[in-house]
XYZ file of C-alpha atoms in Angstrom:
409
model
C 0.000 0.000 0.000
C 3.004 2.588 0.522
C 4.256 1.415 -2.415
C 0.928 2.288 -4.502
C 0.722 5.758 -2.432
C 4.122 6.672 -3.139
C 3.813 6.642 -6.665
C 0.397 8.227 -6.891
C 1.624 10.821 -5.598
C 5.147 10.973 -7.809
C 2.608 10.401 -10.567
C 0.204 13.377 -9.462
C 3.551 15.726 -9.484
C 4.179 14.293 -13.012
C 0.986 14.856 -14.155
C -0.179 17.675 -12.774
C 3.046 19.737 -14.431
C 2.967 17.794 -17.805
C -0.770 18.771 -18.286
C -1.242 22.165 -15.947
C 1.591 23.771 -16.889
C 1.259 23.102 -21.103
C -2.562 24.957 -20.123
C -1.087 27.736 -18.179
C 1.021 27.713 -21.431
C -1.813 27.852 -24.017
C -3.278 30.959 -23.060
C 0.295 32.827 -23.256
C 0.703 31.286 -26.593
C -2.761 31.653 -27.968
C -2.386 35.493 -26.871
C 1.327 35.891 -28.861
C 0.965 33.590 -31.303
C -2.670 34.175 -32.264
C -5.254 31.391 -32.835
C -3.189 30.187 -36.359
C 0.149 30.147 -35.063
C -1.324 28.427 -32.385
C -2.921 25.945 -34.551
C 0.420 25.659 -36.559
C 2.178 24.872 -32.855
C -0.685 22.047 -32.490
C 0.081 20.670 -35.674
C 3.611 20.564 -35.872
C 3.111 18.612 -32.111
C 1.044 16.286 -33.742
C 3.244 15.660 -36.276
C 6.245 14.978 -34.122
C 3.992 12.731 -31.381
C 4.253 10.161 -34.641
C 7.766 9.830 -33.976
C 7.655 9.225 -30.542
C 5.281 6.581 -30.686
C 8.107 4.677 -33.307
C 10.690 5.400 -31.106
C 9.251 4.313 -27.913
C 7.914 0.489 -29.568
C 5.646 0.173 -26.617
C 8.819 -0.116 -24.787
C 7.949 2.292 -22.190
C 5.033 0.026 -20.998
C 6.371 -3.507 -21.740
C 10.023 -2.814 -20.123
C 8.309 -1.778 -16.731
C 6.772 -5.312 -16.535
C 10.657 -6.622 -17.831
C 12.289 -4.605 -15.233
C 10.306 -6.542 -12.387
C 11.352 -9.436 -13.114
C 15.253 -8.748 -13.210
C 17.119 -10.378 -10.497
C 20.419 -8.434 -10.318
C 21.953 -5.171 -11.388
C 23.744 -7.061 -14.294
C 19.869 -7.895 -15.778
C 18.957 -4.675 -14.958
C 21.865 -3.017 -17.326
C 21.458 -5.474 -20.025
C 17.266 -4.549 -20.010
C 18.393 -0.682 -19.723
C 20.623 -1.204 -23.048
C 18.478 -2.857 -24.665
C 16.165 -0.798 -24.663
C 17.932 2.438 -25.202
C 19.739 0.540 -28.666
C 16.582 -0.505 -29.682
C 15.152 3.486 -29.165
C 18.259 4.301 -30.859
C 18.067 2.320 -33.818
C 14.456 3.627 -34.449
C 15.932 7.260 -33.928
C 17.333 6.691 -37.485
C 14.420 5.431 -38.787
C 12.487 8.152 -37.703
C 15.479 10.771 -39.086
C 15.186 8.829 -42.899
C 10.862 9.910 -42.301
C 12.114 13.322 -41.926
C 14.379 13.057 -45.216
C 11.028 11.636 -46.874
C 8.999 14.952 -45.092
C 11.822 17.234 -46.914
C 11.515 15.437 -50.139
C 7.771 14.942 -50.702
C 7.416 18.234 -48.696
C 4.065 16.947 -47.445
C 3.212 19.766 -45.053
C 3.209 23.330 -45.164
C 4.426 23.835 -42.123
C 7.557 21.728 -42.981
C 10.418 24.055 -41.523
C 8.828 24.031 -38.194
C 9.481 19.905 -37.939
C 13.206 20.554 -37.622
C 12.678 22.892 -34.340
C 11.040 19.407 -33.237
C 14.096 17.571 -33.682
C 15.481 17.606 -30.046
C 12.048 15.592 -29.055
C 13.112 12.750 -30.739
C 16.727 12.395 -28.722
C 14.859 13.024 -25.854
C 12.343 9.975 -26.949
C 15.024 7.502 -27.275
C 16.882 9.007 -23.439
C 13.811 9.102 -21.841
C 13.971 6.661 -18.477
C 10.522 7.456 -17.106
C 9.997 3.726 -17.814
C 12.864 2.379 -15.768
C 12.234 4.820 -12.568
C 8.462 3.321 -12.716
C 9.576 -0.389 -12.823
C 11.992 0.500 -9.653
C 9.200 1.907 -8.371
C 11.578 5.773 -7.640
C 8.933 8.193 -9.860
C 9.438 10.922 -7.172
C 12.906 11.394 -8.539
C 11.085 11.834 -12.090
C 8.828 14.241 -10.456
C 11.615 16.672 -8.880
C 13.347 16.589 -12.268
C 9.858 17.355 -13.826
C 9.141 19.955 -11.431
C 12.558 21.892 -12.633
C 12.674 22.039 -16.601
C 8.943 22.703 -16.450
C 8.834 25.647 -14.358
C 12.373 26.768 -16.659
C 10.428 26.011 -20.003
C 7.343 28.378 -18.210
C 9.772 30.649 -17.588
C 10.927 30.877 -20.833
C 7.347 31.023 -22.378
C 6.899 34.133 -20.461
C 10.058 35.587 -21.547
C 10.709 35.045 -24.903
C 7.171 34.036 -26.558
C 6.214 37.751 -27.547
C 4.704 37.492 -30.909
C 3.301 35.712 -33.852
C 6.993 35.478 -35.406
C 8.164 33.635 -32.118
C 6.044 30.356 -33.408
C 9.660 28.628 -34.304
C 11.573 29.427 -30.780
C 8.219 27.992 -28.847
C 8.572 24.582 -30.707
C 12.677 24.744 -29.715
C 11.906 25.170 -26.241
C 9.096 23.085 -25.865
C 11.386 20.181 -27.347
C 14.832 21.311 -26.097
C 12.801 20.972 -22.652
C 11.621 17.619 -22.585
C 15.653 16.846 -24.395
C 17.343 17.987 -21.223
C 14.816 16.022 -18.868
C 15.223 12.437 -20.531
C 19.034 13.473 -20.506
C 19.171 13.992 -16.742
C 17.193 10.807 -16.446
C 19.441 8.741 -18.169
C 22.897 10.274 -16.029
C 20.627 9.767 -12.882
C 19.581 5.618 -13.715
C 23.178 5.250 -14.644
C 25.014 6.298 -11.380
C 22.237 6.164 -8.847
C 21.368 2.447 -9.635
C 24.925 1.390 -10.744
C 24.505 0.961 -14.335
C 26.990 -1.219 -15.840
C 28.295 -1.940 -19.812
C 29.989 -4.755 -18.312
C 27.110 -6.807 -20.014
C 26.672 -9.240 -22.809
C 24.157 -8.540 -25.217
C 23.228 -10.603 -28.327
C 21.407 -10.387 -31.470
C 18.451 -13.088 -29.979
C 17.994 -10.565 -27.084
C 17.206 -7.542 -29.296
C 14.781 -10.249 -31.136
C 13.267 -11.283 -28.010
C 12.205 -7.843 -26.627
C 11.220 -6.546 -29.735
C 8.959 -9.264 -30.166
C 7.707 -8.739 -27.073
C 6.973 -5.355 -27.484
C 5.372 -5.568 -31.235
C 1.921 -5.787 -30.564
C 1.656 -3.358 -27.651
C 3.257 -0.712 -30.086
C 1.056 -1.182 -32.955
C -1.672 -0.760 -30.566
C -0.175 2.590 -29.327
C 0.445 3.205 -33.320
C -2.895 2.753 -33.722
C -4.053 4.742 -30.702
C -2.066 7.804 -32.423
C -4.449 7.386 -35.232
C -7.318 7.772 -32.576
C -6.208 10.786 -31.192
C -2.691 12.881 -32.156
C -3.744 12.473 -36.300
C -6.864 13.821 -35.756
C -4.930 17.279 -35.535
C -3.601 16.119 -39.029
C -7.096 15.690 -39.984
C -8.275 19.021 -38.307
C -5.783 21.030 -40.683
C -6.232 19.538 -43.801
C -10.304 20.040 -43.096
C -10.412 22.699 -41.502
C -9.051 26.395 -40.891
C -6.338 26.471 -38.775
C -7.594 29.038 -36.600
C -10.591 26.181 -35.717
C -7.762 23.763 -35.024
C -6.188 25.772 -32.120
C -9.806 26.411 -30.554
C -10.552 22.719 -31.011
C -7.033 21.832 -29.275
C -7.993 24.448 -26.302
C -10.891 22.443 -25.823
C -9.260 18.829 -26.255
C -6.702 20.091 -23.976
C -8.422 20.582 -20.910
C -10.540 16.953 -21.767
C -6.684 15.536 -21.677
C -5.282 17.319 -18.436
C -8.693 15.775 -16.815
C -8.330 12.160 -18.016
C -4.740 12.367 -16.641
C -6.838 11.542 -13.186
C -6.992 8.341 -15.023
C -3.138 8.376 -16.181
C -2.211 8.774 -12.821
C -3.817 5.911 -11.050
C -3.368 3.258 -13.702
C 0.407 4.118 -13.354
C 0.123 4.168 -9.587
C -1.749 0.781 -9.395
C 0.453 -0.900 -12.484
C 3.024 -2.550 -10.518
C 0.545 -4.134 -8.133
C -2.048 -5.300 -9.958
C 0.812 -6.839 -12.193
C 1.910 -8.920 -9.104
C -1.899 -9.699 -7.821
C -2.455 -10.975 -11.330
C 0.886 -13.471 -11.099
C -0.220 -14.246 -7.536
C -3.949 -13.996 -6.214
C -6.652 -13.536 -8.851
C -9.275 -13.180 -6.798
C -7.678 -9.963 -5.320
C -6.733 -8.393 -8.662
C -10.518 -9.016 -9.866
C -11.524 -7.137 -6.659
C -9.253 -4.374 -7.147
C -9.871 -4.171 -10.676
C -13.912 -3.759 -9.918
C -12.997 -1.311 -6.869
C -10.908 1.171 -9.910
C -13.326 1.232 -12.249
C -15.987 2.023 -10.099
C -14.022 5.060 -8.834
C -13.108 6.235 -12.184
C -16.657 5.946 -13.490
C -17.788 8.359 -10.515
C -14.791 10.630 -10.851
C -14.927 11.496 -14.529
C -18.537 11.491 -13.909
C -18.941 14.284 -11.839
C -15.873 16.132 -13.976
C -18.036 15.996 -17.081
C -21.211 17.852 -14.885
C -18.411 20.371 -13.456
C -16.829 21.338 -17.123
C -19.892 21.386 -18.946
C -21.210 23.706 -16.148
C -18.587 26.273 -16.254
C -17.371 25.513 -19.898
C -17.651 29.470 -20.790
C -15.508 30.278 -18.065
C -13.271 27.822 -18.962
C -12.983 28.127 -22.180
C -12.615 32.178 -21.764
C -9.409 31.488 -19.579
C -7.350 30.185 -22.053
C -8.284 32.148 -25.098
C -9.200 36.272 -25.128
C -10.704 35.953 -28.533
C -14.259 36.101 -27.389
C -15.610 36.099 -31.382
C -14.349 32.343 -31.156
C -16.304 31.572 -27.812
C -18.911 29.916 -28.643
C -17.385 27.733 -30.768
C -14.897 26.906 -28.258
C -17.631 26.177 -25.828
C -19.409 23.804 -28.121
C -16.190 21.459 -28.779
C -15.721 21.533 -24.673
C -18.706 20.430 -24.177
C -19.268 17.618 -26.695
C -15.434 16.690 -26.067
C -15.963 16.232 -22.291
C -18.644 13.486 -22.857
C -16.252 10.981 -23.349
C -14.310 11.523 -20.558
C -15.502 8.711 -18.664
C -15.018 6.135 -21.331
C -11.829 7.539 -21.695
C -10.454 7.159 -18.460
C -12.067 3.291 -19.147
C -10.458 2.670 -22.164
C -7.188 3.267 -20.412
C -7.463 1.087 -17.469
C -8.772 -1.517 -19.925
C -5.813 -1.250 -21.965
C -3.596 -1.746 -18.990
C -5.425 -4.656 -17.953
C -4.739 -6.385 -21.147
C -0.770 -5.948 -21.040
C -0.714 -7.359 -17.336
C -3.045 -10.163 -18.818
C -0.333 -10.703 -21.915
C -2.962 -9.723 -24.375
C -1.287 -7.115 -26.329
C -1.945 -9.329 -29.328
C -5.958 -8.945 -29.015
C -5.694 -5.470 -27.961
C -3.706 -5.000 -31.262
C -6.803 -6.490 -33.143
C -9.208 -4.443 -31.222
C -7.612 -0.785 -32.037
C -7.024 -1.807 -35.626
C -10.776 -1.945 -35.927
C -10.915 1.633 -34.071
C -8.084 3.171 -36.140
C -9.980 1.924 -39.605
C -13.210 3.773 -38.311
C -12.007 6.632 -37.014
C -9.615 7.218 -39.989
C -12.387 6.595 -42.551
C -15.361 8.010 -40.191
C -13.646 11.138 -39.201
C -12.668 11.544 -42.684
C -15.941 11.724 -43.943
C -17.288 14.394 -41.434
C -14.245 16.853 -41.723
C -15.133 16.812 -46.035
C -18.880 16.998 -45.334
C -20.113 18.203 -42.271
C -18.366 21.280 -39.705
C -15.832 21.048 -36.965
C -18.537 20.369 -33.790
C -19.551 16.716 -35.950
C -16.006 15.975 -35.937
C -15.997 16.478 -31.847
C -18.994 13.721 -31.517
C -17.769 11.781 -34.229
C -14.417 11.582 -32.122
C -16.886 10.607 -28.592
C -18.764 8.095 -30.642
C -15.436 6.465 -31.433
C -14.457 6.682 -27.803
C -17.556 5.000 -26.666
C -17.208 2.223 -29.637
C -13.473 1.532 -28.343
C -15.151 1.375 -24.511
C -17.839 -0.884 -25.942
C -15.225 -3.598 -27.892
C -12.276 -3.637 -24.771
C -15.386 -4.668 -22.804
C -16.753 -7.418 -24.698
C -13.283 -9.017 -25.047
C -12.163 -8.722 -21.426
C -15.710 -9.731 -20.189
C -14.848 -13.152 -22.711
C -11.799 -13.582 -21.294
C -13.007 -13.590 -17.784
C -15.869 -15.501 -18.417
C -12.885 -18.309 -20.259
C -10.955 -18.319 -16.547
């Protein structure tokens, strides 16, 4: 139980600063930027969170439940470099998509990638996973704390107008470069890191299978969410796309309620599962019931004071109702989003990545072809409940399956 408290709260610091501090953000940039810059910014973001989902390979999920089962320090530094090869390896890979991007020059907003490019380092350094597995997120959560109050800082400073659009996508990446950086000198001398290991072709085989299906799930969750920015600009103006990202931003800082315990309660519903099944069906009923209620009563409180909400962030009131529409239809599926997570989870600890592979396929086909057809046809508030139908539809399938599967034990 100290265990589980200890990292709820490491992952409340984490999330609270990764979410509140990007919206204390938004209405700083919205204001200097202006709504199309803005929308630009959103874009680019989009574009780059491709990138991280190749580099990561579901690695940052899969090596927590690895890490556990290491024995000795010399395990622990041949899972470490492993994994950080493996990230590196697909750093090139995702390096030869930006030579295609320059070539094909598929976006209009090309030059802005390369401001991105310091993400992508700080994708393959990134150790959040290996501080979770050891079960030591508060020292992610001091780190955090630091480089995000510097990147605010910086915001403040040097964000002063719509020509600045460039220097906010360096400092947004350069910020999260320097954090996986300290992570990685950190894991290495506090937990005694060693290259004194062996490692052999059949070991990056083995991982990477292990890994495959959970990251074409996550690939596929992209596809749910970050593309539909893609979507958003080639449908619609990009001024609507930065209103439509104030609003799905504040739906995302609430769900990461949800991020927060699922990462607090991964670890030990990962043993009860190995262990006592009775008590990780218990605990698994006891979770969902609270996240039901929670997100519950959110979606009453935001719809409630969704003017005042929505006026915060953005000063541009001839956008306001607009922007008050897409909160509220985008907060509906806040429960079933905070589901869908803990659902997800449940099927890695249950070493179903394989059928939650299947599952998301089918959502990634509908929401790429359904989504599609409402940004040609129909105006950017369809789009919103298009994207809630397709939350509830996801909800819907991880719950058939797991109820199967439960039903089959």
């Amino acid at each position: 139980m100290n265990s589980i408290l200890k990292l709820l709260f490491s992952f409340t610091s984490i999330s609270l600063l990764n979410k509140i501090i990007p919206l204390i953000t938004v209405p700083l940039l919205t204001n200097n930027l202006g709504l199309e810059n803005y929308g630009k910014y959103v874009f680019t973001i989009a574009i780059i969170g491709f990138l991280e989902t190749v580099i990561n390979f579901g690695l940052k999920t899969t090596g927590v439940n690895e890490l556990i089962l290491c024995n000795c320090i010399k395990d622990e530094s041949k899972l470490f470099f492993i994994v950080l090869i493996i990230k590196g390896g697909l750093l090139i890979l995702s390096f030869l998509m930006f030579y295609g991007l320059f070539l094909f020059s598929m976006f209009d907003a090309l030059e802005a990638l390369f401001y991105c490019i310091p993400f992508t380092f700080g994708y393959v350094f990134n150790q959040e996973w290996f501080f979770h597995g050891k079960k030591q997120m508060t020292i992610v959560a001091i780190l955090t704390i630091i480089v995000r109050i510097i990147f605010l800082a910086a915001i403040y400073i040097y964000i002063q107008s719509p020509k600045d659009l460039n220097l906010a996508l360096l400092l947004t990446s350069s910020s999260f470069f320097i954090l996986s950086i300290l992570e990685t000198v950190i894991a290495i001398f506090r937990y005694g890191i060693t290259l004194n290991v062996s490692i052999k072709i059949i070991d990056f085989k083995q991982h990477i299978l292990k890994s495959v299906h959970f990251f074409l799930t996550t690939l596929n969750v992209y596809f749910i969410s970050s593309f539909n920015y893609i979507l958003l600009g080639n449908f619609y103006e990009i001024s609507s796309v930065g209103v439509y990202s104030i609003a799905d931003k504040v739906v995302k800082a609430s769900t990461e309620i949800s991020t927060l315990i699922n990462n607090s309660t991964y670890p030990t519903l990962s043993n009860l599962f190995k262990f006592d099944k009775v008590k990780y069906q218990n605990s698994v009923i006891r979770i969902k019931r609270i996240q039901y209620f929670l997100f519950s009563i959110l979606v009453i409180l935001v719809i409630y004071n969704s003017k005042i909400i929505f006026g915060f962030f953005n000063s541009d009131f001839s956008q306001l109702n607009l922007g008050v529409s897409l909160l509220i239809i985008l907060s509906l599926s806040l429960p079933f989003q905070a589901l869908n997570s803990f659902s997800a989870l449940r099927f890695v600890i249950m070493q179903k990545q394989k059928l939650l592979f299947h599952i998301s396929i089918i959502i990634s086909i509908t929401s790429l072809v359904l989504l599609s057809l409402v940004g040609y046809h129909l105006n950017i508030e369809y789009f919103a409940l298009a994207n809630v139908l397709i939350i509830f539809f996801f909800w819907t399938l991880l719950n058939m399956n797991l109820s199967s599967f439960n039903q089959i034990n």
